[in-house]
């Protein structure tokens, strides 16, 4: 091997921290959401794709009862005993890792919860009394806090590694529910199931069309390359956190709206119901509901348009999604609006913020031959506005979680 720096080889840092023998390496991608925002926890539709930025976990088997984790982005080793696996005992980024082990053991007790029963219900969970420990070394090139789901990449890479090493028979759909359970209860962020589904089910050059109620999913070809298009990501570096604040508040508004309208979830409404909703709800709750209901319709329209007319025809749907998030759901920030407007003004097919909002990233669907002009214009507009310089880069739709070696 020509490299002399052990840390530049994937998994190479493992040996500088742990003395167990490496038994394998698994990875999972972050995701960008093409369209369908804040619809997942409303039982609605989403259309995310896995991106070519991945988190890799290199694993060694231990013969004791310890789970130990280290990474390139933090000093030292964090450990927990399999006898002490409990959400209350977890904190910081290692909660994403230990939370997966806990959720794998907890899954059979949750078999009737919607996400697990939709995924098939019958789960072979982790028998904590017989499992032995693991050493896990984490590396990632998924930007953290950019709205590209570095958390789901971490959860899903660890989930596929643990599932295989502990000999569990769990479908990818159920594994997405395991990731969501870990994030909801071990990390404490009340997020939906979109991110883990994209990271586990993604396919190259395709998006995952997911019905978040039935968990039925279809792989939808994006056709960007053939159409001469690419996705540009603009990471605004405005920080967001889904365990607190706006995300939780929006979720409650949706629940309130559904209850006031007498439906189990906003999925049960369609655009024709909005007139009645306007009469029953206060203005703010109505606008929250209108976003979700129209966004569900935009996901269905985007899937249909991709299939009938190709990706160059979906721009207006992306643009309308952004307006709805900015004005009705009120989860955009000035930096995201500027990124979207500048992309649109310089020849993007369409643009919108992506992810939970309140910061993070915007995506723009751009002709490859306009990419650099658009990226430069966005950087210049941020400088003019006195905003922190954004990071602008392209992403491609990639395969989901897998074993790499
Ligand atoms: C975050 C959550 C997802 C989803 C999006 C908004 O990414 O993790 O479950 O709710 O926000 O669409």
XYZ file of C-alpha atoms and ligand atoms in Angstrom:
417
model
C 0.000 0.000 0.000
C 1.395 3.397 -0.936
C -0.149 5.466 1.845
C 1.891 5.987 4.966
C -0.819 7.739 6.953
C -2.925 5.041 8.604
C -5.748 7.514 9.259
C -6.185 8.278 5.553
C -7.229 4.672 4.832
C -10.904 3.980 5.601
C -10.960 2.294 8.989
C -7.237 2.890 9.344
C -7.703 4.842 12.552
C -9.294 1.816 14.244
C -5.960 0.275 15.195
C -4.708 3.472 16.798
C -7.575 3.326 19.292
C -8.611 -0.327 19.708
C -6.647 -3.557 19.989
C -9.362 -5.967 18.827
C -9.201 -7.421 15.321
C -11.280 -5.723 12.625
C -14.094 -8.009 11.423
C -15.698 -5.699 8.881
C -16.612 -2.246 7.683
C -20.101 -0.934 6.924
C -21.271 2.436 5.621
C -24.461 4.420 5.158
C -25.171 7.693 3.356
C -26.679 10.993 4.387
C -29.704 12.132 2.428
C -31.095 15.137 0.620
C -34.829 15.453 0.464
C -35.961 16.278 -3.076
C -39.458 17.132 -1.845
C -41.886 16.260 0.979
C -40.925 18.259 4.066
C -42.506 17.789 7.498
C -44.853 15.275 5.924
C -43.254 12.109 7.375
C -44.553 12.484 10.938
C -47.948 13.367 9.454
C -48.157 9.886 7.847
C -47.619 11.497 4.434
C -45.352 11.144 1.399
C -41.652 11.937 0.976
C -39.168 11.714 -1.904
C -35.614 11.808 -0.500
C -32.452 10.352 -2.025
C -29.313 8.955 -0.436
C -26.261 11.087 -1.268
C -22.647 10.300 -2.091
C -21.480 11.351 1.390
C -21.189 8.457 3.828
C -20.520 7.487 7.405
C -18.333 4.419 7.813
C -18.109 2.191 10.869
C -15.228 -0.226 11.291
C -15.947 -2.922 13.855
C -14.045 -5.384 16.034
C -15.642 -8.071 18.193
C -15.006 -8.087 21.936
C -15.374 -11.098 24.200
C -16.784 -9.076 27.103
C -20.021 -7.101 27.502
C -18.766 -3.664 26.469
C -19.760 -1.488 23.533
C -16.940 0.980 22.908
C -16.998 3.759 20.317
C -14.421 6.207 18.995
C -14.361 8.517 15.992
C -12.226 10.840 13.942
C -14.243 13.832 15.163
C -13.924 13.373 18.928
C -11.151 12.523 21.365
C -11.103 9.307 23.329
C -13.360 6.312 23.704
C -16.920 6.280 25.033
C -18.186 2.986 26.427
C -21.285 1.405 27.864
C -22.015 -2.088 29.151
C -24.688 -4.147 27.412
C -26.082 -4.600 30.939
C -26.596 -0.849 31.299
C -28.130 -0.065 27.890
C -30.826 2.453 28.659
C -31.700 5.766 26.963
C -31.262 7.564 30.284
C -27.614 6.429 30.395
C -26.794 7.895 26.959
C -25.785 11.398 25.943
C -23.851 13.249 23.257
C -23.131 11.794 19.825
C -22.483 8.286 21.172
C -26.227 8.116 22.002
C -26.820 7.594 18.249
C -24.617 4.493 18.383
C -25.594 3.004 21.737
C -29.195 3.998 21.020
C -29.228 1.614 18.048
C -28.138 -1.319 20.234
C -30.832 -0.416 22.769
C -33.481 0.001 20.032
C -32.559 -3.394 18.524
C -33.291 -4.996 21.900
C -36.418 -2.913 22.445
C -37.956 -3.476 18.979
C -39.954 -6.650 19.815
C -41.671 -4.768 22.662
C -42.752 -2.142 20.147
C -44.093 -4.567 17.536
C -47.532 -2.942 17.606
C -46.211 0.629 17.239
C -47.195 1.995 13.783
C -43.697 2.059 12.269
C -42.892 -1.489 13.379
C -46.234 -3.028 12.501
C -46.161 -1.331 9.083
C -42.683 -2.793 8.604
C -43.966 -6.305 9.217
C -44.235 -6.546 12.990
C -42.493 -9.879 13.398
C -39.079 -8.900 14.693
C -36.159 -10.892 15.870
C -34.805 -8.430 18.405
C -31.432 -8.462 20.060
C -31.221 -10.813 23.030
C -29.113 -8.677 25.316
C -28.393 -11.537 27.707
C -26.353 -13.480 25.142
C -24.747 -10.725 23.007
C -21.075 -9.864 23.292
C -19.497 -6.451 22.939
C -18.104 -4.524 19.973
C -15.470 -1.888 19.278
C -16.765 0.660 16.751
C -14.713 3.299 14.953
C -16.651 6.023 13.125
C -15.586 8.221 10.198
C -17.838 10.454 8.120
C -17.863 12.936 5.277
C -21.533 13.835 5.777
C -21.509 17.447 6.989
C -22.961 17.753 10.488
C -25.805 20.229 11.024
C -26.300 20.824 7.306
C -29.738 19.218 7.113
C -28.255 16.243 5.234
C -28.930 13.771 8.024
C -25.528 12.931 9.364
C -27.517 11.416 12.241
C -29.353 8.905 10.031
C -26.065 8.032 8.286
C -24.521 7.229 11.662
C -27.549 5.292 12.909
C -27.960 3.305 9.699
C -24.284 2.359 9.335
C -24.235 1.130 12.934
C -27.610 -0.606 12.498
C -26.514 -2.685 9.494
C -23.223 -3.569 11.210
C -24.862 -4.652 14.493
C -27.643 -6.537 12.712
C -25.136 -8.620 10.795
C -22.665 -9.153 13.634
C -25.371 -10.115 16.123
C -27.086 -12.371 13.556
C -30.465 -10.595 13.582
C -33.051 -11.054 10.856
C -34.569 -7.593 10.402
C -35.854 -6.034 7.185
C -34.530 -2.678 6.003
C -37.967 -1.129 6.680
C -37.926 -2.376 10.263
C -34.343 -1.188 10.626
C -35.515 2.315 9.652
C -38.010 2.084 12.529
C -35.156 0.975 14.813
C -33.164 4.068 13.792
C -36.156 6.303 14.394
C -36.737 4.733 17.830
C -33.103 5.365 18.759
C -33.298 8.969 17.599
C -36.644 9.616 19.320
C -35.878 7.992 22.664
C -32.100 7.730 23.093
C -31.199 11.046 21.432
C -34.493 12.726 22.297
C -35.337 14.208 18.882
C -38.987 13.559 17.889
C -38.192 13.121 14.174
C -40.016 11.038 11.558
C -38.877 8.017 9.563
C -37.767 9.690 6.326
C -34.038 10.046 6.946
C -33.349 6.476 8.048
C -35.496 5.149 5.169
C -33.497 7.140 2.618
C -30.193 6.045 4.125
C -31.188 2.360 4.212
C -33.243 2.062 0.990
C -31.505 4.546 -1.353
C -30.336 3.522 -4.844
C -27.861 5.197 -7.204
C -29.445 7.784 -9.521
C -32.804 7.304 -7.826
C -35.019 8.692 -5.093
C -37.034 6.735 -2.524
C -40.757 7.428 -2.792
C -42.046 6.504 0.639
C -45.551 6.354 2.022
C -44.837 7.054 5.682
C -48.109 5.432 6.786
C -47.851 2.043 5.063
C -44.046 2.259 4.725
C -44.488 1.048 1.143
C -41.582 2.390 -0.861
C -40.682 2.599 -4.506
C -37.392 3.496 -6.111
C -37.978 6.328 -8.609
C -35.354 7.009 -11.248
C -34.246 10.629 -11.196
C -32.636 10.799 -14.639
C -30.578 13.873 -13.727
C -27.478 12.849 -15.645
C -29.324 12.118 -18.899
C -31.079 15.479 -18.588
C -27.774 17.301 -17.986
C -28.836 18.283 -14.474
C -27.250 18.128 -11.046
C -28.193 18.897 -7.450
C -26.287 21.725 -5.838
C -26.327 21.846 -2.034
C -25.878 25.151 -0.230
C -24.913 24.584 3.399
C -25.707 27.905 5.086
C -23.910 26.940 8.328
C -26.910 28.250 10.215
C -27.273 25.713 13.024
C -30.465 23.816 13.726
C -31.378 21.239 16.367
C -34.420 18.996 16.061
C -34.535 17.975 19.729
C -35.678 21.451 20.672
C -37.563 24.508 19.505
C -39.242 24.946 16.178
C -39.334 21.330 14.993
C -41.175 20.168 18.108
C -43.477 23.166 17.938
C -44.413 22.472 14.272
C -45.127 18.864 15.100
C -47.538 19.938 17.843
C -49.317 22.379 15.495
C -49.896 19.528 13.050
C -51.311 17.306 15.798
C -53.546 20.143 16.966
C -54.780 20.768 13.427
C -55.549 17.077 12.847
C -57.429 16.808 16.155
C -59.483 19.956 15.460
C -60.426 18.577 12.042
C -61.321 15.174 13.456
C -58.721 13.122 11.562
C -56.037 10.768 12.877
C -53.312 12.584 10.965
C -52.987 15.297 8.312
C -52.452 12.537 5.749
C -56.207 11.993 5.900
C -56.846 15.416 4.353
C -56.455 16.517 0.778
C -56.460 19.849 -0.994
C -60.281 19.853 -1.224
C -60.506 19.815 2.591
C -58.632 23.106 2.952
C -61.734 25.253 2.594
C -63.290 23.594 5.655
C -59.946 23.761 7.483
C -59.845 27.540 6.938
C -63.217 27.854 8.688
C -62.354 25.645 11.658
C -58.738 26.580 12.434
C -56.983 29.720 13.621
C -54.869 31.364 10.920
C -51.511 30.001 12.075
C -52.677 26.399 12.498
C -54.447 26.630 9.134
C -51.226 27.658 7.399
C -49.312 24.800 9.052
C -51.981 22.380 7.861
C -52.041 23.883 4.376
C -48.305 23.354 4.041
C -48.538 19.653 4.894
C -51.592 18.984 2.741
C -50.223 20.790 -0.327
C -46.737 19.322 0.192
C -48.149 15.794 0.117
C -49.797 16.647 -3.191
C -46.517 18.106 -4.506
C -44.701 14.855 -3.722
C -47.292 12.880 -5.705
C -47.080 15.421 -8.542
C -43.272 15.285 -8.538
C -43.228 11.487 -8.814
C -45.723 11.614 -11.668
C -43.865 14.427 -13.450
C -40.511 12.657 -13.138
C -42.045 9.617 -14.805
C -43.920 11.425 -17.560
C -41.809 14.482 -18.385
C -38.455 13.988 -16.674
C -36.594 16.051 -14.083
C -36.401 19.307 -16.061
C -40.176 19.609 -15.512
C -40.213 19.494 -11.674
C -38.802 22.995 -11.050
C -42.114 24.726 -10.304
C -42.940 22.050 -7.700
C -39.616 22.582 -5.915
C -40.108 26.352 -5.965
C -43.668 26.076 -4.639
C -42.461 23.794 -1.845
C -40.019 26.452 -0.719
C -42.659 29.200 -0.726
C -44.942 26.979 1.334
C -42.199 26.339 3.912
C -41.257 29.994 4.008
C -44.735 31.503 4.285
C -47.052 28.809 5.649
C -44.850 26.537 7.751
C -42.382 29.338 8.592
C -39.299 27.163 8.904
C -36.981 28.979 6.498
C -34.365 31.568 7.466
C -33.090 34.554 5.418
C -29.923 32.666 4.394
C -31.978 29.797 2.935
C -34.292 32.216 1.122
C -31.318 34.044 -0.366
C -29.724 30.794 -1.557
C -32.991 29.714 -3.190
C -33.734 33.079 -4.810
C -30.191 33.501 -6.123
C -30.194 30.006 -7.618
C -33.541 30.663 -9.283
C -32.410 34.045 -10.649
C -29.289 32.499 -12.217
C -30.875 29.635 -14.101
C -31.706 26.841 -11.640
C -34.574 24.593 -12.737
C -35.939 24.845 -9.189
C -34.736 25.311 -5.619
C -35.899 24.816 -2.043
C -34.615 24.416 1.478
C -34.206 20.763 2.443
C -34.583 18.985 5.788
C -36.123 20.153 9.021
C -35.456 23.875 8.513
C -34.425 26.726 10.834
C -31.005 26.552 9.178
C -29.136 23.787 7.399
C -29.088 23.514 3.623
C -30.936 24.430 0.462
C -30.859 22.374 -2.730
C -31.026 23.646 -6.280
C -31.610 21.523 -9.368
C -29.255 23.083 -11.902
C -28.108 22.513 -15.488
C -24.549 21.162 -15.260
C -23.311 23.960 -17.517
C -24.786 26.618 -15.177
C -23.505 25.007 -11.982
C -20.421 27.136 -11.436
C -22.159 30.385 -12.352
C -24.956 29.627 -9.895
C -22.550 28.578 -7.121
C -20.498 31.759 -7.591
C -23.627 33.922 -7.587
C -24.768 32.357 -4.306
C -21.366 32.934 -2.667
C -21.371 36.542 -3.896
C -24.915 37.187 -2.659
C -23.994 35.862 0.805
C -20.932 38.113 0.914
C -23.035 41.126 -0.147
C -25.603 40.392 2.556
C -22.869 40.061 5.189
C -23.737 36.385 5.852
C -21.189 33.750 6.757
C -19.747 32.147 3.598
C -21.822 29.090 2.640
C -20.346 25.786 1.498
C -21.648 24.961 -1.970
C -21.186 21.490 -3.455
C -22.879 18.961 -5.723
C -24.346 15.658 -4.583
C -25.381 12.604 -6.553
C -27.985 10.012 -5.644
C -26.161 7.001 -4.227
C -26.761 3.499 -2.872
C -28.010 3.038 0.675
C -26.342 1.295 3.615
C -24.043 -1.618 2.800
C -21.146 -3.735 3.935
C -17.933 -2.395 2.374
C -15.451 -5.041 3.481
C -35.789 16.164 9.835
C -36.386 14.888 10.417
C -37.232 14.152 9.400
C -38.246 15.072 8.740
C -37.563 16.358 8.258
C -38.551 17.353 7.732
O -34.866 15.840 8.849
O -35.359 14.050 10.875
O -37.872 13.050 10.010
O -39.310 15.333 9.607
O -36.817 16.971 9.294
O -39.111 16.907 6.550
